[in-house]
mmCIF file with all atom_site columns, C-alpha atoms in Angstrom:
data_model
loop_
_atom_site.group_PDB
_atom_site.id
_atom_site.type_symbol
_atom_site.label_atom_id
_atom_site.label_alt_id
_atom_site.label_comp_id
_atom_site.label_asym_id
_atom_site.label_entity_id
_atom_site.label_seq_id
_atom_site.pdbx_PDB_ins_code
_atom_site.Cartn_x
_atom_site.Cartn_y
_atom_site.Cartn_z
_atom_site.occupancy
_atom_site.B_iso_or_equiv
_atom_site.pdbx_formal_charge
_atom_site.auth_seq_id
_atom_site.auth_comp_id
_atom_site.auth_asym_id
_atom_site.auth_atom_id
_atom_site.pdbx_PDB_model_num
ATOM 1   C CA . GLU Y 1 1   ? -13.183 11.133  -2.777  1.00 74.00 ? 1   GLU Y CA 1
ATOM 2   C CA . LEU Y 1 2   ? -10.293 11.081  -0.337  1.00 81.00 ? 2   LEU Y CA 1
ATOM 3   C CA . LYS Y 1 3   ? -7.119  12.597  -1.735  1.00 90.00 ? 3   LYS Y CA 1
ATOM 4   C CA . VAL Y 1 4   ? -3.708  12.026  -0.183  1.00 94.00 ? 4   VAL Y CA 1
ATOM 5   C CA . GLU Y 1 5   ? -0.899  14.303  -1.293  1.00 96.00 ? 5   GLU Y CA 1
ATOM 6   C CA . GLN Y 1 6   ? 2.733   13.887  -0.400  1.00 97.00 ? 6   GLN Y CA 1
ATOM 7   C CA . ASN Y 1 7   ? 5.521   16.324  -0.940  1.00 96.00 ? 7   ASN Y CA 1
ATOM 8   C CA . PRO Y 1 8   ? 8.120   16.346  -2.061  1.00 97.00 ? 8   PRO Y CA 1
ATOM 9   C CA . LEU Y 1 9   ? 7.800   13.430  -4.484  1.00 96.00 ? 9   LEU Y CA 1
ATOM 10  C CA . PHE Y 1 10  ? 11.559  13.256  -4.936  1.00 96.00 ? 10  PHE Y CA 1
ATOM 11  C CA . LEU Y 1 11  ? 14.171  14.159  -2.375  1.00 94.00 ? 11  LEU Y CA 1
ATOM 12  C CA . SER Y 1 12  ? 17.924  13.988  -2.595  1.00 95.00 ? 12  SER Y CA 1
ATOM 13  C CA . MET Y 1 13  ? 19.713  14.824  0.595   1.00 93.00 ? 13  MET Y CA 1
ATOM 14  C CA . GLN Y 1 14  ? 23.187  14.563  2.009   1.00 95.00 ? 14  GLN Y CA 1
ATOM 15  C CA . GLU Y 1 15  ? 24.094  12.254  4.839   1.00 96.00 ? 15  GLU Y CA 1
ATOM 16  C CA . GLY Y 1 16  ? 23.833  13.964  8.175   1.00 96.00 ? 16  GLY Y CA 1
ATOM 17  C CA . LYS Y 1 17  ? 21.160  16.434  7.116   1.00 96.00 ? 17  LYS Y CA 1
ATOM 18  C CA . ASN Y 1 18  ? 17.609  16.759  8.423   1.00 96.00 ? 18  ASN Y CA 1
ATOM 19  C CA . TYR Y 1 19  ? 14.456  16.939  6.334   1.00 95.00 ? 19  TYR Y CA 1
ATOM 20  C CA . THR Y 1 20  ? 10.678  16.592  6.583   1.00 97.00 ? 20  THR Y CA 1
ATOM 21  C CA . ILE Y 1 21  ? 8.229   14.834  4.270   1.00 97.00 ? 21  ILE Y CA 1
ATOM 22  C CA . TYR Y 1 22  ? 4.650   16.109  4.334   1.00 98.00 ? 22  TYR Y CA 1
ATOM 23  C CA . CYS Y 1 23  ? 1.404   14.235  3.869   1.00 97.00 ? 23  CYS Y CA 1
ATOM 24  C CA . ASN Y 1 24  ? -1.852  16.157  3.425   1.00 96.00 ? 24  ASN Y CA 1
ATOM 25  C CA . TYR Y 1 25  ? -5.233  14.498  3.126   1.00 93.00 ? 25  TYR Y CA 1
ATOM 26  C CA . SER Y 1 26  ? -8.614  15.837  2.144   1.00 91.00 ? 26  SER Y CA 1
ATOM 27  C CA . THR Y 1 27  ? -11.135 14.356  4.542   1.00 82.00 ? 27  THR Y CA 1
ATOM 28  C CA . THR Y 1 28  ? -11.482 13.532  8.198   1.00 78.00 ? 28  THR Y CA 1
ATOM 29  C CA . SER Y 1 29  ? -9.520  10.543  9.352   1.00 77.00 ? 29  SER Y CA 1
ATOM 30  C CA . ASP Y 1 30  ? -8.087  9.410   12.663  1.00 73.00 ? 30  ASP Y CA 1
ATOM 31  C CA . ARG Y 1 31  ? -5.793  6.717   11.275  1.00 84.00 ? 31  ARG Y CA 1
ATOM 32  C CA . LEU Y 1 32  ? -2.675  7.361   9.264   1.00 91.00 ? 32  LEU Y CA 1
ATOM 33  C CA . TYR Y 1 33  ? 0.126   5.006   8.328   1.00 93.00 ? 33  TYR Y CA 1
ATOM 34  C CA . TRP Y 1 34  ? 3.655   5.434   7.055   1.00 96.00 ? 34  TRP Y CA 1
ATOM 35  C CA . TYR Y 1 35  ? 5.269   2.705   4.959   1.00 96.00 ? 35  TYR Y CA 1
ATOM 36  C CA . ARG Y 1 36  ? 8.696   2.212   3.474   1.00 97.00 ? 36  ARG Y CA 1
ATOM 37  C CA . GLN Y 1 37  ? 9.263   0.438   0.150   1.00 95.00 ? 37  GLN Y CA 1
ATOM 38  C CA . ASP Y 1 38  ? 12.640  -0.612  -1.219  1.00 94.00 ? 38  ASP Y CA 1
ATOM 39  C CA . PRO Y 1 39  ? 12.918  -1.236  -4.995  1.00 89.00 ? 39  PRO Y CA 1
ATOM 40  C CA . GLY Y 1 40  ? 11.250  -4.501  -5.956  1.00 85.00 ? 40  GLY Y CA 1
ATOM 41  C CA . LYS Y 1 41  ? 10.236  -5.161  -2.377  1.00 88.00 ? 41  LYS Y CA 1
ATOM 42  C CA . SER Y 1 42  ? 7.066   -5.090  -0.386  1.00 88.00 ? 42  SER Y CA 1
ATOM 43  C CA . LEU Y 1 43  ? 5.722   -2.332  1.833   1.00 93.00 ? 43  LEU Y CA 1
ATOM 44  C CA . GLU Y 1 44  ? 7.130   -2.277  5.346   1.00 93.00 ? 44  GLU Y CA 1
ATOM 45  C CA . SER Y 1 45  ? 5.038   -0.689  8.055   1.00 92.00 ? 45  SER Y CA 1
ATOM 46  C CA . LEU Y 1 46  ? 6.894   2.112   9.860   1.00 95.00 ? 46  LEU Y CA 1
ATOM 47  C CA . PHE Y 1 47  ? 4.324   3.946   11.951  1.00 94.00 ? 47  PHE Y CA 1
ATOM 48  C CA . VAL Y 1 48  ? 0.638   3.819   12.811  1.00 91.00 ? 48  VAL Y CA 1
ATOM 49  C CA . LEU Y 1 49  ? -0.785  7.126   14.058  1.00 91.00 ? 49  LEU Y CA 1
ATOM 50  C CA . LEU Y 1 50  ? -4.205  6.802   15.636  1.00 85.00 ? 50  LEU Y CA 1
ATOM 51  C CA . SER Y 1 51  ? -5.043  10.119  17.261  1.00 84.00 ? 51  SER Y CA 1
ATOM 52  C CA . ASN Y 1 52  ? -4.584  13.850  16.968  1.00 85.00 ? 52  ASN Y CA 1
ATOM 53  C CA . GLY Y 1 53  ? -1.199  14.879  18.272  1.00 87.00 ? 53  GLY Y CA 1
ATOM 54  C CA . ALA Y 1 54  ? 0.242   11.381  18.029  1.00 89.00 ? 54  ALA Y CA 1
ATOM 55  C CA . VAL Y 1 55  ? 4.014   11.316  17.707  1.00 93.00 ? 55  VAL Y CA 1
ATOM 56  C CA . LYS Y 1 56  ? 6.084   8.191   17.169  1.00 94.00 ? 56  LYS Y CA 1
ATOM 57  C CA . GLN Y 1 57  ? 9.822   7.786   16.782  1.00 96.00 ? 57  GLN Y CA 1
ATOM 58  C CA . GLU Y 1 58  ? 11.980  4.945   15.570  1.00 95.00 ? 58  GLU Y CA 1
ATOM 59  C CA . GLY Y 1 59  ? 15.669  5.574   15.120  1.00 96.00 ? 59  GLY Y CA 1
ATOM 60  C CA . ARG Y 1 60  ? 16.216  8.542   12.827  1.00 96.00 ? 60  ARG Y CA 1
ATOM 61  C CA . LEU Y 1 61  ? 12.560  8.760   11.805  1.00 97.00 ? 61  LEU Y CA 1
ATOM 62  C CA . MET Y 1 62  ? 9.786   10.570  13.649  1.00 98.00 ? 62  MET Y CA 1
ATOM 63  C CA . ALA Y 1 63  ? 6.161   10.780  12.519  1.00 97.00 ? 63  ALA Y CA 1
ATOM 64  C CA . SER Y 1 64  ? 3.424   13.063  13.773  1.00 96.00 ? 64  SER Y CA 1
ATOM 65  C CA . LEU Y 1 65  ? -0.261  13.567  13.083  1.00 94.00 ? 65  LEU Y CA 1
ATOM 66  C CA . ASP Y 1 66  ? -2.414  16.699  13.222  1.00 93.00 ? 66  ASP Y CA 1
ATOM 67  C CA . THR Y 1 67  ? -5.948  15.602  12.395  1.00 89.00 ? 67  THR Y CA 1
ATOM 68  C CA . LYS Y 1 68  ? -7.325  19.131  12.547  1.00 90.00 ? 68  LYS Y CA 1
ATOM 69  C CA . ALA Y 1 69  ? -4.905  20.313  9.872   1.00 92.00 ? 69  ALA Y CA 1
ATOM 70  C CA . ARG Y 1 70  ? -5.221  16.930  8.100   1.00 92.00 ? 70  ARG Y CA 1
ATOM 71  C CA . LEU Y 1 71  ? -1.448  16.763  8.025   1.00 95.00 ? 71  LEU Y CA 1
ATOM 72  C CA . SER Y 1 72  ? 1.162   14.221  8.921   1.00 96.00 ? 72  SER Y CA 1
ATOM 73  C CA . THR Y 1 73  ? 4.905   14.705  8.816   1.00 97.00 ? 73  THR Y CA 1
ATOM 74  C CA . LEU Y 1 74  ? 7.788   12.260  8.611   1.00 98.00 ? 74  LEU Y CA 1
ATOM 75  C CA . HIS Y 1 75  ? 10.951  13.881  9.922   1.00 98.00 ? 75  HIS Y CA 1
ATOM 76  C CA . ILE Y 1 76  ? 14.365  12.503  9.112   1.00 96.00 ? 76  ILE Y CA 1
ATOM 77  C CA . THR Y 1 77  ? 17.207  13.320  11.465  1.00 97.00 ? 77  THR Y CA 1
ATOM 78  C CA . ALA Y 1 78  ? 20.861  13.020  10.450  1.00 95.00 ? 78  ALA Y CA 1
ATOM 79  C CA . ALA Y 1 79  ? 20.116  10.979  7.344   1.00 95.00 ? 79  ALA Y CA 1
ATOM 80  C CA . VAL Y 1 80  ? 22.159  7.914   6.460   1.00 96.00 ? 80  VAL Y CA 1
ATOM 81  C CA . HIS Y 1 81  ? 22.366  6.029   3.150   1.00 95.00 ? 81  HIS Y CA 1
ATOM 82  C CA . ASP Y 1 82  ? 20.320  3.111   4.499   1.00 95.00 ? 82  ASP Y CA 1
ATOM 83  C CA . LEU Y 1 83  ? 17.280  5.384   4.635   1.00 96.00 ? 83  LEU Y CA 1
ATOM 84  C CA . SER Y 1 84  ? 17.205  5.617   0.831   1.00 97.00 ? 84  SER Y CA 1
ATOM 85  C CA . ALA Y 1 85  ? 13.802  4.212   -0.199  1.00 97.00 ? 85  ALA Y CA 1
ATOM 86  C CA . THR Y 1 86  ? 10.300  5.320   -1.161  1.00 97.00 ? 86  THR Y CA 1
ATOM 87  C CA . TYR Y 1 87  ? 8.084   6.418   1.702   1.00 97.00 ? 87  TYR Y CA 1
ATOM 88  C CA . PHE Y 1 88  ? 4.300   6.286   1.492   1.00 97.00 ? 88  PHE Y CA 1
ATOM 89  C CA . CYS Y 1 89  ? 1.677   7.718   3.760   1.00 96.00 ? 89  CYS Y CA 1
ATOM 90  C CA . ALA Y 1 90  ? -1.725  6.048   3.744   1.00 94.00 ? 90  ALA Y CA 1
ATOM 91  C CA . VAL Y 1 91  ? -4.998  7.212   5.225   1.00 91.00 ? 91  VAL Y CA 1
ATOM 92  C CA . ASP Y 1 92  ? -7.941  5.162   6.401   1.00 83.00 ? 92  ASP Y CA 1
ATOM 93  C CA . PRO Y 1 93  ? -11.073 7.047   5.355   1.00 75.00 ? 93  PRO Y CA 1
ATOM 94  C CA . SER Y 1 94  ? -13.452 5.160   7.601   1.00 67.00 ? 94  SER Y CA 1
ATOM 95  C CA . LYS Y 1 95  ? -14.374 6.713   10.943  1.00 56.00 ? 95  LYS Y CA 1
ATOM 96  C CA . MET Y 1 96  ? -15.350 3.419   12.431  1.00 51.00 ? 96  MET Y CA 1
ATOM 97  C CA . PRO Y 1 97  ? -14.953 -0.244  11.583  1.00 49.00 ? 97  PRO Y CA 1
ATOM 98  C CA . THR Y 1 98  ? -17.219 -1.256  8.731   1.00 49.00 ? 98  THR Y CA 1
ATOM 99  C CA . ASN Y 1 99  ? -17.778 -4.362  6.741   1.00 46.00 ? 99  ASN Y CA 1
ATOM 100 C CA . SER Y 1 100 ? -15.256 -3.067  4.281   1.00 50.00 ? 100 SER Y CA 1
ATOM 101 C CA . GLY Y 1 101 ? -12.427 -3.377  6.733   1.00 54.00 ? 101 GLY Y CA 1
ATOM 102 C CA . TYR Y 1 102 ? -10.260 -0.505  5.772   1.00 65.00 ? 102 TYR Y CA 1
ATOM 103 C CA . ALA Y 1 103 ? -9.188  0.264   2.239   1.00 79.00 ? 103 ALA Y CA 1
ATOM 104 C CA . LEU Y 1 104 ? -6.223  2.537   2.686   1.00 87.00 ? 104 LEU Y CA 1
ATOM 105 C CA . ASN Y 1 105 ? -5.758  5.517   0.383   1.00 90.00 ? 105 ASN Y CA 1
ATOM 106 C CA . PHE Y 1 106 ? -2.071  5.938   -0.429  1.00 94.00 ? 106 PHE Y CA 1
ATOM 107 C CA . GLY Y 1 107 ? -0.119  8.977   -1.492  1.00 95.00 ? 107 GLY Y CA 1
ATOM 108 C CA . LYS Y 1 108 ? 2.124   8.773   -4.541  1.00 95.00 ? 108 LYS Y CA 1
ATOM 109 C CA . GLY Y 1 109 ? 5.189   8.266   -2.391  1.00 96.00 ? 109 GLY Y CA 1
ATOM 110 C CA . THR Y 1 110 ? 8.359   10.220  -1.730  1.00 97.00 ? 110 THR Y CA 1
ATOM 111 C CA . SER Y 1 111 ? 11.498  8.766   -3.291  1.00 96.00 ? 111 SER Y CA 1
ATOM 112 C CA . LEU Y 1 112 ? 14.366  9.537   -0.956  1.00 96.00 ? 112 LEU Y CA 1
ATOM 113 C CA . LEU Y 1 113 ? 18.002  9.295   -1.967  1.00 96.00 ? 113 LEU Y CA 1
ATOM 114 C CA . VAL Y 1 114 ? 20.639  9.913   0.666   1.00 96.00 ? 114 VAL Y CA 1
ATOM 115 C CA . THR Y 1 115 ? 24.053  10.686  -0.770  1.00 94.00 ? 115 THR Y CA 1
ATOM 116 C CA . PRO Y 1 116 ? 27.485  10.837  0.887   1.00 89.00 ? 116 PRO Y CA 1
ATOM 117 C CA . GLY Q 2 1   ? 4.497   -19.267 6.395   1.00 55.00 ? 1   GLY Q CA 1
ATOM 118 C CA . ALA Q 2 2   ? 6.010   -16.342 8.186   1.00 80.00 ? 2   ALA Q CA 1
ATOM 119 C CA . GLY Q 2 3   ? 4.740   -13.699 5.811   1.00 92.00 ? 3   GLY Q CA 1
ATOM 120 C CA . VAL Q 2 4   ? 2.362   -13.056 2.939   1.00 96.00 ? 4   VAL Q CA 1
ATOM 121 C CA . SER Q 2 5   ? 3.465   -15.043 -0.074  1.00 96.00 ? 5   SER Q CA 1
ATOM 122 C CA . GLN Q 2 6   ? 2.575   -14.161 -3.662  1.00 97.00 ? 6   GLN Q CA 1
ATOM 123 C CA . SER Q 2 7   ? 3.132   -16.016 -6.915  1.00 97.00 ? 7   SER Q CA 1
ATOM 124 C CA . PRO Q 2 8   ? 4.253   -15.680 -9.563  1.00 97.00 ? 8   PRO Q CA 1
ATOM 125 C CA . ARG Q 2 9   ? 6.618   -12.829 -8.718  1.00 96.00 ? 9   ARG Q CA 1
ATOM 126 C CA . TYR Q 2 10  ? 6.867   -11.899 -12.371 1.00 97.00 ? 10  TYR Q CA 1
ATOM 127 C CA . LYS Q 2 11  ? 4.436   -12.582 -15.190 1.00 98.00 ? 11  LYS Q CA 1
ATOM 128 C CA . VAL Q 2 12  ? 4.638   -11.535 -18.825 1.00 98.00 ? 12  VAL Q CA 1
ATOM 129 C CA . ALA Q 2 13  ? 1.441   -11.928 -20.804 1.00 98.00 ? 13  ALA Q CA 1
ATOM 130 C CA . LYS Q 2 14  ? 0.469   -11.184 -24.361 1.00 97.00 ? 14  LYS Q CA 1
ATOM 131 C CA . ARG Q 2 15  ? -2.444  -8.824  -24.770 1.00 97.00 ? 15  ARG Q CA 1
ATOM 132 C CA . GLY Q 2 16  ? -5.662  -10.811 -24.618 1.00 97.00 ? 16  GLY Q CA 1
ATOM 133 C CA . GLN Q 2 17  ? -4.320  -13.615 -22.430 1.00 98.00 ? 17  GLN Q CA 1
ATOM 134 C CA . ASP Q 2 18  ? -5.849  -14.510 -19.084 1.00 98.00 ? 18  ASP Q CA 1
ATOM 135 C CA . VAL Q 2 19  ? -3.664  -14.457 -15.968 1.00 98.00 ? 19  VAL Q CA 1
ATOM 136 C CA . ALA Q 2 20  ? -4.089  -15.707 -12.409 1.00 98.00 ? 20  ALA Q CA 1
ATOM 137 C CA . LEU Q 2 21  ? -2.175  -14.309 -9.461  1.00 98.00 ? 21  LEU Q CA 1
ATOM 138 C CA . ARG Q 2 22  ? -2.046  -16.153 -6.153  1.00 98.00 ? 22  ARG Q CA 1
ATOM 139 C CA . CYS Q 2 23  ? -1.827  -14.871 -2.601  1.00 98.00 ? 23  CYS Q CA 1
ATOM 140 C CA . ASP Q 2 24  ? -1.080  -16.945 0.494   1.00 98.00 ? 24  ASP Q CA 1
ATOM 141 C CA . PRO Q 2 25  ? -1.873  -14.747 3.512   1.00 97.00 ? 25  PRO Q CA 1
ATOM 142 C CA . ILE Q 2 26  ? -0.440  -15.173 6.968   1.00 95.00 ? 26  ILE Q CA 1
ATOM 143 C CA . SER Q 2 27  ? -2.124  -18.138 8.624   1.00 94.00 ? 27  SER Q CA 1
ATOM 144 C CA . GLY Q 2 28  ? -5.130  -17.122 10.680  1.00 92.00 ? 28  GLY Q CA 1
ATOM 145 C CA . HIS Q 2 29  ? -5.517  -13.686 9.126   1.00 94.00 ? 29  HIS Q CA 1
ATOM 146 C CA . VAL Q 2 30  ? -9.184  -12.978 8.579   1.00 92.00 ? 30  VAL Q CA 1
ATOM 147 C CA . SER Q 2 31  ? -8.826  -10.012 6.257   1.00 93.00 ? 31  SER Q CA 1
ATOM 148 C CA . LEU Q 2 32  ? -7.244  -10.020 2.815   1.00 95.00 ? 32  LEU Q CA 1
ATOM 149 C CA . PHE Q 2 33  ? -6.789  -7.099  0.457   1.00 94.00 ? 33  PHE Q CA 1
ATOM 150 C CA . TRP Q 2 34  ? -5.618  -6.756  -3.132  1.00 97.00 ? 34  TRP Q CA 1
ATOM 151 C CA . TYR Q 2 35  ? -3.976  -3.541  -4.311  1.00 96.00 ? 35  TYR Q CA 1
ATOM 152 C CA . GLN Q 2 36  ? -2.681  -2.447  -7.720  1.00 97.00 ? 36  GLN Q CA 1
ATOM 153 C CA . GLN Q 2 37  ? 0.502   -0.378  -7.885  1.00 95.00 ? 37  GLN Q CA 1
ATOM 154 C CA . ALA Q 2 38  ? 1.349   1.253   -11.195 1.00 94.00 ? 38  ALA Q CA 1
ATOM 155 C CA . LEU Q 2 39  ? 4.912   2.354   -11.857 1.00 90.00 ? 39  LEU Q CA 1
ATOM 156 C CA . GLY Q 2 40  ? 5.803   5.400   -9.783  1.00 88.00 ? 40  GLY Q CA 1
ATOM 157 C CA . GLN Q 2 41  ? 2.447   5.471   -8.016  1.00 91.00 ? 41  GLN Q CA 1
ATOM 158 C CA . GLY Q 2 42  ? 1.074   4.483   -4.651  1.00 93.00 ? 42  GLY Q CA 1
ATOM 159 C CA . PRO Q 2 43  ? -0.947  1.296   -4.249  1.00 94.00 ? 43  PRO Q CA 1
ATOM 160 C CA . GLU Q 2 44  ? -4.641  1.548   -5.130  1.00 94.00 ? 44  GLU Q CA 1
ATOM 161 C CA . PHE Q 2 45  ? -7.295  -0.597  -3.473  1.00 92.00 ? 45  PHE Q CA 1
ATOM 162 C CA . LEU Q 2 46  ? -8.914  -3.294  -5.608  1.00 95.00 ? 46  LEU Q CA 1
ATOM 163 C CA . THR Q 2 47  ? -10.899 -5.609  -3.349  1.00 94.00 ? 47  THR Q CA 1
ATOM 164 C CA . TYR Q 2 48  ? -11.330 -6.890  0.206   1.00 92.00 ? 48  TYR Q CA 1
ATOM 165 C CA . PHE Q 2 49  ? -12.213 -10.279 1.703   1.00 94.00 ? 49  PHE Q CA 1
ATOM 166 C CA . GLN Q 2 50  ? -13.248 -11.130 5.213   1.00 92.00 ? 50  GLN Q CA 1
ATOM 167 C CA . ASN Q 2 51  ? -12.712 -14.865 5.426   1.00 94.00 ? 51  ASN Q CA 1
ATOM 168 C CA . GLU Q 2 52  ? -14.286 -16.226 2.215   1.00 96.00 ? 52  GLU Q CA 1
ATOM 169 C CA . ALA Q 2 53  ? -16.698 -13.339 1.747   1.00 94.00 ? 53  ALA Q CA 1
ATOM 170 C CA . GLN Q 2 54  ? -15.794 -10.642 -0.733  1.00 94.00 ? 54  GLN Q CA 1
ATOM 171 C CA . LEU Q 2 55  ? -17.178 -7.605  1.078   1.00 90.00 ? 55  LEU Q CA 1
ATOM 172 C CA . ASP Q 2 56  ? -15.860 -4.850  -1.146  1.00 89.00 ? 56  ASP Q CA 1
ATOM 173 C CA . LYS Q 2 57  ? -14.902 -5.017  -4.804  1.00 91.00 ? 57  LYS Q CA 1
ATOM 174 C CA . SER Q 2 58  ? -15.405 -1.363  -5.572  1.00 89.00 ? 58  SER Q CA 1
ATOM 175 C CA . GLY Q 2 59  ? -11.805 -0.870  -6.694  1.00 91.00 ? 59  GLY Q CA 1
ATOM 176 C CA . LEU Q 2 60  ? -11.778 -3.492  -9.430  1.00 95.00 ? 60  LEU Q CA 1
ATOM 177 C CA . PRO Q 2 61  ? -11.230 -1.456  -12.606 1.00 94.00 ? 61  PRO Q CA 1
ATOM 178 C CA . SER Q 2 62  ? -13.407 -3.545  -14.929 1.00 94.00 ? 62  SER Q CA 1
ATOM 179 C CA . ASP Q 2 63  ? -15.391 -6.754  -15.179 1.00 95.00 ? 63  ASP Q CA 1
ATOM 180 C CA . ARG Q 2 64  ? -12.253 -8.410  -16.558 1.00 97.00 ? 64  ARG Q CA 1
ATOM 181 C CA . PHE Q 2 65  ? -10.956 -8.491  -12.988 1.00 98.00 ? 65  PHE Q CA 1
ATOM 182 C CA . PHE Q 2 66  ? -12.188 -11.208 -10.685 1.00 97.00 ? 66  PHE Q CA 1
ATOM 183 C CA . ALA Q 2 67  ? -11.013 -12.293 -7.238  1.00 98.00 ? 67  ALA Q CA 1
ATOM 184 C CA . GLU Q 2 68  ? -11.885 -15.224 -5.040  1.00 97.00 ? 68  GLU Q CA 1
ATOM 185 C CA . ARG Q 2 69  ? -10.982 -16.719 -1.675  1.00 97.00 ? 69  ARG Q CA 1
ATOM 186 C CA . PRO Q 2 70  ? -13.118 -19.871 -1.579  1.00 96.00 ? 70  PRO Q CA 1
ATOM 187 C CA . GLU Q 2 71  ? -11.848 -21.376 1.683   1.00 95.00 ? 71  GLU Q CA 1
ATOM 188 C CA . GLY Q 2 72  ? -11.003 -18.193 3.489   1.00 93.00 ? 72  GLY Q CA 1
ATOM 189 C CA . SER Q 2 73  ? -7.242  -18.544 3.139   1.00 95.00 ? 73  SER Q CA 1
ATOM 190 C CA . VAL Q 2 74  ? -5.542  -18.519 -0.291  1.00 98.00 ? 74  VAL Q CA 1
ATOM 191 C CA . SER Q 2 75  ? -6.847  -15.927 -2.717  1.00 98.00 ? 75  SER Q CA 1
ATOM 192 C CA . THR Q 2 76  ? -6.587  -15.675 -6.480  1.00 98.00 ? 76  THR Q CA 1
ATOM 193 C CA . LEU Q 2 77  ? -6.858  -12.531 -8.568  1.00 98.00 ? 77  LEU Q CA 1
ATOM 194 C CA . LYS Q 2 78  ? -7.779  -13.316 -12.152 1.00 98.00 ? 78  LYS Q CA 1
ATOM 195 C CA . ILE Q 2 79  ? -7.519  -10.905 -15.039 1.00 98.00 ? 79  ILE Q CA 1
ATOM 196 C CA . GLN Q 2 80  ? -9.209  -11.886 -18.267 1.00 98.00 ? 80  GLN Q CA 1
ATOM 197 C CA . ARG Q 2 81  ? -8.252  -10.627 -21.724 1.00 97.00 ? 81  ARG Q CA 1
ATOM 198 C CA . THR Q 2 82  ? -5.336  -8.616  -20.364 1.00 98.00 ? 82  THR Q CA 1
ATOM 199 C CA . GLN Q 2 83  ? -4.685  -5.138  -21.738 1.00 97.00 ? 83  GLN Q CA 1
ATOM 200 C CA . GLN Q 2 84  ? -1.504  -3.071  -21.635 1.00 97.00 ? 84  GLN Q CA 1
ATOM 201 C CA . GLU Q 2 85  ? -2.980  -0.788  -18.995 1.00 96.00 ? 85  GLU Q CA 1
ATOM 202 C CA . ASP Q 2 86  ? -3.193  -3.783  -16.663 1.00 97.00 ? 86  ASP Q CA 1
ATOM 203 C CA . SER Q 2 87  ? 0.620   -3.762  -16.390 1.00 97.00 ? 87  SER Q CA 1
ATOM 204 C CA . ALA Q 2 88  ? 1.385   -3.099  -12.726 1.00 97.00 ? 88  ALA Q CA 1
ATOM 205 C CA . VAL Q 2 89  ? 2.479   -4.727  -9.501  1.00 96.00 ? 89  VAL Q CA 1
ATOM 206 C CA . TYR Q 2 90  ? -0.391  -6.479  -7.743  1.00 98.00 ? 90  TYR Q CA 1
ATOM 207 C CA . LEU Q 2 91  ? 0.041   -6.453  -3.989  1.00 97.00 ? 91  LEU Q CA 1
ATOM 208 C CA . CYS Q 2 92  ? -1.753  -8.685  -1.537  1.00 97.00 ? 92  CYS Q CA 1
ATOM 209 C CA . ALA Q 2 93  ? -2.038  -7.772  2.139   1.00 95.00 ? 93  ALA Q CA 1
ATOM 210 C CA . SER Q 2 94  ? -3.563  -9.512  5.121   1.00 94.00 ? 94  SER Q CA 1
ATOM 211 C CA . SER Q 2 95  ? -4.455  -8.618  8.687   1.00 91.00 ? 95  SER Q CA 1
ATOM 212 C CA . VAL Q 2 96  ? -5.695  -10.434 11.747  1.00 89.00 ? 96  VAL Q CA 1
ATOM 213 C CA . THR Q 2 97  ? -8.818  -8.275  11.960  1.00 82.00 ? 97  THR Q CA 1
ATOM 214 C CA . PRO Q 2 98  ? -10.452 -5.850  9.500   1.00 77.00 ? 98  PRO Q CA 1
ATOM 215 C CA . THR Q 2 99  ? -8.809  -2.876  11.196  1.00 74.00 ? 99  THR Q CA 1
ATOM 216 C CA . GLY Q 2 100 ? -5.579  -4.514  12.255  1.00 78.00 ? 100 GLY Q CA 1
ATOM 217 C CA . GLU Q 2 101 ? -2.085  -3.868  10.968  1.00 81.00 ? 101 GLU Q CA 1
ATOM 218 C CA . LEU Q 2 102 ? -1.662  -4.772  7.305   1.00 88.00 ? 102 LEU Q CA 1
ATOM 219 C CA . PHE Q 2 103 ? 1.146   -7.084  6.214   1.00 91.00 ? 103 PHE Q CA 1
ATOM 220 C CA . PHE Q 2 104 ? 2.009   -6.869  2.535   1.00 94.00 ? 104 PHE Q CA 1
ATOM 221 C CA . GLY Q 2 105 ? 3.429   -9.491  0.220   1.00 95.00 ? 105 GLY Q CA 1
ATOM 222 C CA . GLU Q 2 106 ? 6.203   -8.668  -2.241  1.00 93.00 ? 106 GLU Q CA 1
ATOM 223 C CA . GLY Q 2 107 ? 3.771   -8.434  -5.101  1.00 96.00 ? 107 GLY Q CA 1
ATOM 224 C CA . SER Q 2 108 ? 3.306   -9.954  -8.539  1.00 97.00 ? 108 SER Q CA 1
ATOM 225 C CA . ARG Q 2 109 ? 4.671   -7.796  -11.342 1.00 97.00 ? 109 ARG Q CA 1
ATOM 226 C CA . LEU Q 2 110 ? 2.502   -8.174  -14.455 1.00 98.00 ? 110 LEU Q CA 1
ATOM 227 C CA . THR Q 2 111 ? 3.742   -6.952  -17.812 1.00 98.00 ? 111 THR Q CA 1
ATOM 228 C CA . VAL Q 2 112 ? 1.306   -7.078  -20.712 1.00 97.00 ? 112 VAL Q CA 1
ATOM 229 C CA . LEU Q 2 113 ? 2.893   -6.842  -24.145 1.00 96.00 ? 113 LEU Q CA 1
#
């Protein structure tokens, strides 16, 4: 069974600070996703990482993937209040397209609160 | 519509009642997924459709859960004889292809009393 572990689960940080959220997973996968969820809202896709060494950046967020270490990181640079949300990583356990499409395995999420 | 639409957004049911949750995927999206998200947890896979065919229902927690997509567009998730442990947000997601980017709806929050 594929396990996806995020840490920390809760993070309170001051505006302007940097921090990293970690996502470890237990089996081989070449596809990892990061989502953002605001309270009572849907999941918003942030990044899709499709190969070892992939790095993507959008604004103050940067995601990377190390498939050999089975680790992805989401780095926050100079945090602002608008980044307060829950962040999920999700792993696709299939190594190739199957008739099951892909049933993503999600971590428990990291609740981020950015304070003044 | 522009996005995945789910209804009702909120549903309160008495234990033992049957409920039906509806998902309108993005037009033209072949793949449709249902996920269950308990409070404070990540979404967990329930079932997957490719067009009208239900290709994977391995995540459905019991035979009280049933999903259909008869014409390959709108899908309904039905829960019979609801129990308190069924209380969760039920998320629907669709994608153009089985391995394409997933677009999620805002979910249906079910509370079973």
